[in-house]
Amino acid sequence: MHSRPELTARRGSPDGKESEGARNLPGPIGAIGAVCGLAVAAVVLFACAWVLSWRITWAGLQGSDSAYHVHLANWVSTTFPNLDWWYRWDGMGMSYREGYPLLPSWLVVALADARHWTNAQAMQVIQFLINPLCALGLYAYGALRMRNPLVGLLAGILYMLSPIVFTFLVDWGFFANQVGTVLVLPALIALDIFWDEWQEGRRGWRFRLSGAATIALISLTGLVSPTIFGAPLAVIALYTLACRGWRGMARWLFVVTPALLIAIGGLSAFWGLTLFDALRLSAGRAPAATYNPQLSPHWDLQRMLELLPARPGHVEDRVAFVPAAWVPGLLGMFGAVFDRRVRVILAMAGLGFVITSFPDFDRWLFGTPVLEVLNNRA
């Protein structure tokens, strides 16, 4: 149990004994400075994005899947702003809720109607905007949560220098997947505020608003692209590493994390349950998933880090991070000793590399009932 003076100090007392998080809350002047910093960062990042990817807006739609996404947008446009309930071009037809996520296509049609563009032109503009908006999210996380705008700005620039952020767009055309990534950083910022308020024992409006924003943004991420829905869910659990003491870690992992997951699951049920029905339908007409290294290729870790040259004709070699981005990350590992948030960031990076580059992970995953449950076969 905490004494009354301690709780008062944690929540921000009038005698000035505030916690570190409360002292960092910006006043009116700080808020104006933050907005001005965000505006300057946006100009710098969008200028860098234009230098690096201007061809996206000039050379036509890029990516092997882009034609399919234009087709979806054209179908959505026939009943916009409503959605036709029956998608007749997949198999014998299916409900729109059981097919590919359509919110990105709806966004394309909305922009095309507003600007009197074709759907392909609107999709090109959105393709261009995705990377600088993600970079701006990195800046906001660095400025607002790490209290270091310069680090956030450098992180945003280095993010756009890595080939991996363009490969998913201009080589493969994973449009819905990449649109969803724009929401990941805002969701992490909301989660970080919620964790900080919870950690310090504050239960005011910031705690409630950040919790609601976390639930809403992660649920919206899944609605836009179910394939990246699991990433922010995993980060919620990883924030256990940032908690103080084993009791705080246990409370976050076994009380707060399940509560957030239940709330997010409840809000996402309207699209998740129908997706499960579609997965059961398709999985019931296919053999059970078994591990096969030929069917579960992994990206070479050395080429992901550009320690080996890219091979001509191997598009997967462009799924890479420039050394200018990951070398500072290695140096930043020492920050985990002093900054609890750095531990979470390192855990996120480590988990990502394990999932994408280590075959033993897939071999282990196929030995669990996880895939059977996700495919609604269990």
CSV table of C-alpha atoms in Angstrom, one decimal:
chain,number,residue,atom,x,y,z
A,1,MET,CA,0.0,0.0,0.0
A,2,HIS,CA,1.1,3.5,-0.8
A,3,SER,CA,0.9,6.3,1.7
A,4,ARG,CA,-1.4,9.3,1.0
A,5,PRO,CA,1.5,11.7,0.5
A,6,GLU,CA,3.1,9.4,-2.0
A,7,LEU,CA,0.0,9.0,-4.0
A,8,THR,CA,-0.6,12.8,-3.9
A,9,ALA,CA,2.9,13.4,-5.2
A,10,ARG,CA,2.5,10.8,-7.9
A,11,ARG,CA,-0.7,12.4,-9.2
A,12,GLY,CA,0.9,15.9,-9.2
A,13,SER,CA,0.5,17.9,-6.0
A,14,PRO,CA,0.2,21.6,-5.7
A,15,ASP,CA,3.4,21.8,-3.6
A,16,GLY,CA,5.4,20.9,-6.7
A,17,LYS,CA,6.3,17.3,-5.8
A,18,GLU,CA,5.3,16.0,-9.2
A,19,SER,CA,6.5,12.9,-11.0
A,20,GLU,CA,8.8,13.1,-13.9
A,21,GLY,CA,5.9,12.5,-16.3
A,22,ALA,CA,3.9,15.3,-14.8
A,23,ARG,CA,6.8,17.7,-15.0
A,24,ASN,CA,7.1,17.0,-18.7
A,25,LEU,CA,3.6,17.9,-19.5
A,26,PRO,CA,3.8,20.9,-21.9
A,27,GLY,CA,2.1,24.2,-21.0
A,28,PRO,CA,0.7,26.6,-23.6
A,29,ILE,CA,4.1,27.7,-24.7
A,30,GLY,CA,5.4,24.1,-24.9
A,31,ALA,CA,2.3,23.1,-26.8
A,32,ILE,CA,2.9,25.9,-29.4
A,33,GLY,CA,6.5,24.8,-29.7
A,34,ALA,CA,5.5,21.2,-30.2
A,35,VAL,CA,3.1,22.1,-33.0
A,36,CYS,CA,5.8,24.3,-34.6
A,37,GLY,CA,8.3,21.5,-34.3
A,38,LEU,CA,5.8,19.1,-35.9
A,39,ALA,CA,5.2,21.5,-38.8
A,40,VAL,CA,9.0,21.9,-39.4
A,41,ALA,CA,9.5,18.2,-39.2
A,42,ALA,CA,6.7,17.6,-41.7
A,43,VAL,CA,8.2,20.0,-44.2
A,44,VAL,CA,11.6,18.3,-43.9
A,45,LEU,CA,10.3,14.8,-44.0
A,46,PHE,CA,8.0,15.4,-47.0
A,47,ALA,CA,10.8,17.1,-48.8
A,48,CYS,CA,13.0,14.0,-48.2
A,49,ALA,CA,10.2,11.8,-49.3
A,50,TRP,CA,9.9,13.8,-52.6
A,51,VAL,CA,13.6,13.4,-53.3
A,52,LEU,CA,13.5,9.7,-52.6
A,53,SER,CA,10.2,8.7,-54.1
A,54,TRP,CA,8.9,11.3,-56.6
A,55,ARG,CA,8.6,8.7,-59.3
A,56,ILE,CA,5.7,7.1,-57.4
A,57,THR,CA,3.5,10.1,-58.4
A,58,TRP,CA,4.8,10.2,-62.0
A,59,ALA,CA,5.5,6.7,-63.2
A,60,GLY,CA,2.1,5.2,-62.7
A,61,LEU,CA,1.0,2.7,-60.1
A,62,GLN,CA,3.8,0.5,-58.9
A,63,GLY,CA,3.6,-3.0,-57.4
A,64,SER,CA,2.4,-6.4,-58.6
A,65,ASP,CA,-0.8,-6.3,-56.5
A,66,SER,CA,-1.7,-2.7,-57.4
A,67,ALA,CA,-4.0,-3.7,-60.3
A,68,TYR,CA,-6.1,-5.7,-57.9
A,69,HIS,CA,-6.4,-2.8,-55.5
A,70,VAL,CA,-7.5,-0.5,-58.4
A,71,HIS,CA,-10.1,-3.2,-59.2
A,72,LEU,CA,-11.4,-3.1,-55.6
A,73,ALA,CA,-11.5,0.7,-55.7
A,74,ASN,CA,-13.5,0.6,-58.9
A,75,TRP,CA,-15.9,-1.8,-57.4
A,76,VAL,CA,-16.3,0.3,-54.2
A,77,SER,CA,-16.9,3.4,-56.4
A,78,THR,CA,-20.0,1.9,-58.0
A,79,THR,CA,-21.9,2.3,-54.7
A,80,PHE,CA,-19.8,5.0,-52.9
A,81,PRO,CA,-20.2,6.1,-50.1
A,82,ASN,CA,-22.1,2.9,-49.4
A,83,LEU,CA,-20.7,-0.6,-50.0
A,84,ASP,CA,-22.3,-3.3,-52.1
A,85,TRP,CA,-22.9,-6.2,-49.7
A,86,TRP,CA,-22.0,-8.9,-52.3
A,87,TYR,CA,-18.6,-9.2,-54.0
A,88,ARG,CA,-19.2,-11.4,-57.0
A,89,TRP,CA,-15.7,-11.8,-58.4
A,90,ASP,CA,-14.2,-14.1,-55.7
A,91,GLY,CA,-15.2,-17.7,-56.2
A,92,MET,CA,-19.0,-18.0,-56.3
A,93,GLY,CA,-19.3,-14.6,-54.6
A,94,MET,CA,-19.0,-13.6,-51.0
A,95,SER,CA,-20.0,-10.9,-48.5
A,96,TYR,CA,-17.8,-7.9,-48.6
A,97,ARG,CA,-17.1,-8.4,-44.9
A,98,GLU,CA,-15.5,-11.8,-45.6
A,99,GLY,CA,-13.1,-10.5,-48.3
A,100,TYR,CA,-10.1,-8.2,-48.6
A,101,PRO,CA,-10.2,-5.2,-46.2
A,102,LEU,CA,-12.0,-2.4,-48.1
A,103,LEU,CA,-11.4,0.7,-45.9
A,104,PRO,CA,-8.2,1.6,-47.9
A,105,SER,CA,-10.2,1.2,-51.1
A,106,TRP,CA,-13.0,3.4,-49.7
A,107,LEU,CA,-10.3,6.0,-48.8
A,108,VAL,CA,-9.0,5.9,-52.4
A,109,VAL,CA,-12.5,6.5,-53.8
A,110,ALA,CA,-13.2,9.3,-51.3
A,111,LEU,CA,-10.0,11.1,-52.4
A,112,ALA,CA,-10.7,10.5,-56.1
A,113,ASP,CA,-14.2,12.0,-55.7
A,114,ALA,CA,-13.1,15.0,-53.7
A,115,ARG,CA,-10.3,15.9,-56.2
A,116,HIS,CA,-12.0,14.6,-59.4
A,117,TRP,CA,-9.2,12.2,-60.0
A,118,THR,CA,-9.3,8.7,-61.3
A,119,ASN,CA,-9.0,5.9,-58.7
A,120,ALA,CA,-5.5,5.1,-60.0
A,121,GLN,CA,-4.4,8.7,-59.5
A,122,ALA,CA,-5.8,8.8,-56.0
A,123,MET,CA,-4.0,5.6,-55.1
A,124,GLN,CA,-0.7,6.9,-56.4
A,125,VAL,CA,-1.0,10.0,-54.1
A,126,ILE,CA,-1.8,7.8,-51.1
A,127,GLN,CA,1.1,5.5,-52.0
A,128,PHE,CA,3.4,8.5,-51.9
A,129,LEU,CA,2.0,9.8,-48.6
A,130,ILE,CA,2.4,6.5,-46.7
A,131,ASN,CA,6.1,6.7,-46.0
A,132,PRO,CA,6.4,10.4,-44.9
A,133,LEU,CA,3.4,9.9,-42.7
A,134,CYS,CA,5.1,6.9,-41.0
A,135,ALA,CA,8.3,8.9,-40.7
A,136,LEU,CA,6.3,11.8,-39.1
A,137,GLY,CA,4.9,9.3,-36.6
A,138,LEU,CA,8.5,8.4,-35.7
A,139,TYR,CA,9.3,12.0,-35.2
A,140,ALA,CA,6.2,12.5,-33.0
A,141,TYR,CA,7.2,9.5,-30.8
A,142,GLY,CA,10.7,10.8,-30.4
A,143,ALA,CA,9.6,14.3,-29.7
A,144,LEU,CA,6.6,13.6,-27.4
A,145,ARG,CA,7.6,10.4,-25.7
A,146,MET,CA,11.4,10.3,-25.8
A,147,ARG,CA,11.6,14.1,-25.3
A,148,ASN,CA,14.2,14.3,-28.1
A,149,PRO,CA,12.8,15.9,-31.3
A,150,LEU,CA,16.2,15.6,-33.1
A,151,VAL,CA,16.4,11.9,-32.6
A,152,GLY,CA,12.8,11.6,-33.8
A,153,LEU,CA,13.6,13.6,-37.0
A,154,LEU,CA,16.7,11.6,-37.7
A,155,ALA,CA,14.7,8.4,-37.2
A,156,GLY,CA,12.1,9.5,-39.7
A,157,ILE,CA,14.8,10.3,-42.3
A,158,LEU,CA,16.7,7.1,-41.8
A,159,TYR,CA,13.4,5.2,-42.0
A,160,MET,CA,12.8,6.4,-45.5
A,161,LEU,CA,16.4,5.6,-46.6
A,162,SER,CA,15.8,1.9,-46.0
A,163,PRO,CA,14.7,-0.1,-49.1
A,164,ILE,CA,12.3,-2.2,-47.1
A,165,VAL,CA,9.7,0.7,-46.8
A,166,PHE,CA,9.5,0.9,-50.6
A,167,THR,CA,9.6,-2.8,-51.5
A,168,PHE,CA,6.2,-3.5,-50.0
A,169,LEU,CA,4.7,-0.6,-52.1
A,170,VAL,CA,6.6,-0.4,-55.4
A,171,ASP,CA,7.5,-4.1,-55.9
A,172,TRP,CA,4.7,-6.0,-54.3
A,173,GLY,CA,2.0,-3.4,-54.1
A,174,PHE,CA,0.7,-4.4,-50.6
A,175,PHE,CA,-1.5,-1.3,-50.5
A,176,ALA,CA,-3.8,-2.1,-47.6
A,177,ASN,CA,-0.9,-3.5,-45.5
A,178,GLN,CA,1.1,-0.2,-45.9
A,179,VAL,CA,-1.9,2.1,-45.3
A,180,GLY,CA,-2.3,0.3,-42.0
A,181,THR,CA,1.2,1.0,-41.0
A,182,VAL,CA,0.4,4.7,-40.8
A,183,LEU,CA,-1.7,4.0,-37.7
A,184,VAL,CA,0.9,2.0,-35.8
A,185,LEU,CA,3.0,4.9,-34.4
A,186,PRO,CA,-0.1,6.9,-33.3
A,187,ALA,CA,-1.3,3.7,-31.5
A,188,LEU,CA,2.1,3.3,-29.8
A,189,ILE,CA,2.2,6.9,-28.7
A,190,ALA,CA,-1.3,6.5,-27.1
A,191,LEU,CA,-0.1,3.2,-25.5
A,192,ASP,CA,3.0,4.8,-24.2
A,193,ILE,CA,1.0,7.6,-22.6
A,194,PHE,CA,-1.4,5.1,-21.1
A,195,TRP,CA,1.5,3.0,-19.7
A,196,ASP,CA,3.1,6.1,-18.2
A,197,GLU,CA,-0.1,7.3,-16.5
A,198,TRP,CA,-0.7,3.8,-15.2
A,199,GLN,CA,2.9,3.4,-14.0
A,200,GLU,CA,2.8,6.7,-12.1
A,201,GLY,CA,-0.6,5.9,-10.4
A,202,ARG,CA,-2.4,8.7,-12.2
A,203,ARG,CA,-6.0,8.0,-13.2
A,204,GLY,CA,-7.1,11.3,-14.6
A,205,TRP,CA,-8.4,12.3,-18.0
A,206,ARG,CA,-5.0,11.5,-19.7
A,207,PHE,CA,-5.2,8.0,-18.5
A,208,ARG,CA,-8.7,7.5,-19.7
A,209,LEU,CA,-8.3,9.3,-23.0
A,210,SER,CA,-5.0,7.5,-23.9
A,211,GLY,CA,-6.5,4.1,-23.0
A,212,ALA,CA,-9.5,4.8,-25.2
A,213,ALA,CA,-7.2,6.0,-28.0
A,214,THR,CA,-5.1,2.9,-27.7
A,215,ILE,CA,-8.1,0.6,-28.1
A,216,ALA,CA,-9.6,2.6,-30.9
A,217,LEU,CA,-6.3,3.0,-32.9
A,218,ILE,CA,-5.3,-0.6,-32.7
A,219,SER,CA,-8.8,-1.8,-33.6
A,220,LEU,CA,-8.8,0.6,-36.6
A,221,THR,CA,-5.4,-0.8,-37.6
A,222,GLY,CA,-6.8,-4.3,-37.8
A,223,LEU,CA,-9.8,-3.0,-39.7
A,224,VAL,CA,-7.5,-1.4,-42.3
A,225,SER,CA,-5.1,-4.4,-42.5
A,226,PRO,CA,-5.6,-7.6,-40.4
A,227,THR,CA,-2.1,-8.8,-41.4
A,228,ILE,CA,-0.4,-6.2,-39.2
A,229,PHE,CA,-3.0,-6.4,-36.4
A,230,GLY,CA,-0.9,-8.6,-34.3
A,231,ALA,CA,2.1,-6.2,-34.1
A,232,PRO,CA,0.6,-3.6,-31.8
A,233,LEU,CA,-1.0,-6.3,-29.7
A,234,ALA,CA,2.4,-7.8,-29.1
A,235,VAL,CA,3.8,-4.4,-28.1
A,236,ILE,CA,1.2,-4.2,-25.3
A,237,ALA,CA,2.7,-7.3,-23.7
A,238,LEU,CA,6.2,-6.1,-24.4
A,239,TYR,CA,5.6,-3.0,-22.3
A,240,THR,CA,6.0,-5.4,-19.4
A,241,LEU,CA,9.7,-4.9,-19.8
A,242,ALA,CA,9.3,-1.2,-19.0
A,243,CYS,CA,7.5,-1.6,-15.7
A,244,ARG,CA,9.2,-1.1,-12.4
A,245,GLY,CA,9.7,-4.2,-10.2
A,246,TRP,CA,8.3,-7.7,-10.6
A,247,ARG,CA,5.0,-6.8,-9.1
A,248,GLY,CA,4.5,-4.0,-11.6
A,249,MET,CA,5.5,-6.3,-14.4
A,250,ALA,CA,3.1,-9.0,-13.2
A,251,ARG,CA,0.2,-6.6,-12.9
A,252,TRP,CA,0.8,-5.2,-16.4
A,253,LEU,CA,1.2,-8.6,-18.0
A,254,PHE,CA,-1.6,-10.5,-16.2
A,255,VAL,CA,-4.1,-7.7,-15.5
A,256,VAL,CA,-3.7,-4.7,-17.8
A,257,THR,CA,-2.7,-6.5,-21.0
A,258,PRO,CA,-5.6,-8.9,-20.9
A,259,ALA,CA,-8.0,-6.1,-20.2
A,260,LEU,CA,-6.7,-4.1,-23.2
A,261,LEU,CA,-6.8,-7.2,-25.4
A,262,ILE,CA,-10.4,-8.0,-24.4
A,263,ALA,CA,-11.5,-4.4,-25.1
A,264,ILE,CA,-9.7,-4.4,-28.5
A,265,GLY,CA,-11.1,-7.8,-29.4
A,266,GLY,CA,-14.6,-6.7,-28.5
A,267,LEU,CA,-14.4,-3.6,-30.7
A,268,SER,CA,-12.9,-5.6,-33.5
A,269,ALA,CA,-15.4,-8.5,-33.3
A,270,PHE,CA,-17.6,-7.1,-36.1
A,271,TRP,CA,-14.8,-7.6,-38.7
A,272,GLY,CA,-12.8,-10.3,-36.9
A,273,LEU,CA,-15.6,-12.9,-36.5
A,274,THR,CA,-16.7,-12.6,-40.2
A,275,LEU,CA,-13.0,-13.0,-41.2
A,276,PHE,CA,-12.8,-16.1,-39.1
A,277,ASP,CA,-15.8,-17.5,-41.0
A,278,ALA,CA,-14.1,-16.8,-44.3
A,279,LEU,CA,-10.9,-18.5,-43.0
A,280,ARG,CA,-12.8,-21.5,-41.9
A,281,LEU,CA,-14.4,-21.8,-45.3
A,282,SER,CA,-11.1,-21.6,-47.2
A,283,ALA,CA,-9.2,-23.7,-44.7
A,284,GLY,CA,-11.8,-26.4,-44.8
A,285,ARG,CA,-11.0,-26.9,-48.5
A,286,ALA,CA,-7.2,-27.2,-48.0
A,287,PRO,CA,-4.9,-29.6,-46.1
A,288,ALA,CA,-3.9,-28.7,-42.6
A,289,ALA,CA,-0.9,-26.4,-42.5
A,290,THR,CA,2.4,-28.2,-41.9
A,291,TYR,CA,5.9,-26.8,-41.8
A,292,ASN,CA,7.8,-26.9,-45.1
A,293,PRO,CA,10.9,-24.8,-45.5
A,294,GLN,CA,10.1,-24.5,-49.3
A,295,LEU,CA,6.7,-23.0,-48.4
A,296,SER,CA,7.9,-20.8,-45.6
A,297,PRO,CA,10.9,-18.8,-47.0
A,298,HIS,CA,12.8,-16.5,-44.7
A,299,TRP,CA,14.7,-13.3,-45.5
A,300,ASP,CA,18.4,-13.6,-45.2
A,301,LEU,CA,19.4,-11.7,-42.1
A,302,GLN,CA,22.8,-10.6,-43.6
A,303,ARG,CA,21.0,-9.2,-46.7
A,304,MET,CA,18.4,-7.6,-44.5
A,305,LEU,CA,21.2,-5.7,-42.9
A,306,GLU,CA,22.9,-5.1,-46.2
A,307,LEU,CA,26.0,-7.0,-45.1
A,308,LEU,CA,25.9,-8.9,-48.4
A,309,PRO,CA,25.2,-7.3,-51.8
A,310,ALA,CA,21.7,-7.6,-53.3
A,311,ARG,CA,21.4,-10.2,-56.0
A,312,PRO,CA,20.0,-9.1,-59.4
A,313,GLY,CA,16.5,-10.3,-59.9
A,314,HIS,CA,15.9,-11.2,-56.2
A,315,VAL,CA,13.3,-8.7,-55.0
A,316,GLU,CA,13.5,-10.1,-51.5
A,317,ASP,CA,17.0,-8.8,-51.2
A,318,ARG,CA,15.5,-5.3,-51.2
A,319,VAL,CA,13.7,-6.1,-47.9
A,320,ALA,CA,16.7,-4.4,-46.2
A,321,PHE,CA,17.7,-1.8,-43.7
A,322,VAL,CA,20.6,0.6,-44.5
A,323,PRO,CA,23.5,0.4,-42.0
A,324,ALA,CA,23.0,4.1,-41.4
A,325,ALA,CA,19.7,3.1,-39.7
A,326,TRP,CA,20.6,0.0,-37.7
A,327,VAL,CA,24.2,0.8,-36.6
A,328,PRO,CA,22.9,3.7,-34.4
A,329,GLY,CA,20.3,1.2,-33.2
A,330,LEU,CA,23.1,-1.1,-31.9
A,331,LEU,CA,24.7,1.8,-30.1
A,332,GLY,CA,21.3,2.7,-28.7
A,333,MET,CA,21.1,-0.7,-27.0
A,334,PHE,CA,23.1,0.7,-24.2
A,335,GLY,CA,20.3,3.1,-23.5
A,336,ALA,CA,18.2,0.2,-22.3
A,337,VAL,CA,20.1,0.4,-19.0
A,338,PHE,CA,18.8,3.9,-18.4
A,339,ASP,CA,15.6,4.2,-20.4
A,340,ARG,CA,12.8,1.6,-19.9
A,341,ARG,CA,11.2,2.5,-23.3
A,342,VAL,CA,14.4,1.5,-25.1
A,343,ARG,CA,13.9,-2.0,-23.7
A,344,VAL,CA,10.5,-2.2,-25.4
A,345,ILE,CA,11.9,-0.9,-28.7
A,346,LEU,CA,14.8,-3.4,-28.6
A,347,ALA,CA,12.3,-6.2,-27.9
A,348,MET,CA,10.1,-5.1,-30.8
A,349,ALA,CA,13.1,-5.1,-33.2
A,350,GLY,CA,14.4,-8.4,-31.9
A,351,LEU,CA,11.0,-10.1,-32.3
A,352,GLY,CA,10.7,-8.7,-35.9
A,353,PHE,CA,14.0,-10.2,-36.9
A,354,VAL,CA,13.2,-13.5,-35.3
A,355,ILE,CA,9.9,-13.9,-37.1
A,356,THR,CA,11.3,-12.9,-40.5
A,357,SER,CA,14.7,-14.4,-40.5
A,358,PHE,CA,14.9,-17.5,-38.3
A,359,PRO,CA,13.3,-20.7,-39.7
A,360,ASP,CA,13.2,-22.3,-36.3
A,361,PHE,CA,10.5,-19.8,-35.3
A,362,ASP,CA,8.2,-21.1,-38.0
A,363,ARG,CA,9.1,-24.7,-37.2
A,364,TRP,CA,8.1,-24.0,-33.6
A,365,LEU,CA,4.9,-22.1,-34.6
A,366,PHE,CA,3.7,-25.0,-36.8
A,367,GLY,CA,4.0,-27.3,-33.8
A,368,THR,CA,1.5,-25.2,-31.8
A,369,PRO,CA,-2.3,-24.9,-32.3
A,370,VAL,CA,-1.9,-21.2,-33.1
A,371,LEU,CA,-2.4,-21.6,-36.9
A,372,GLU,CA,-5.3,-24.0,-36.4
A,373,VAL,CA,-7.0,-21.4,-34.2
A,374,LEU,CA,-6.3,-18.5,-36.6
A,375,ASN,CA,-7.6,-20.5,-39.5
A,376,ASN,CA,-10.7,-21.4,-37.4
A,377,ARG,CA,-10.1,-25.1,-37.8
A,378,ALA,CA,-9.7,-25.9,-34.1
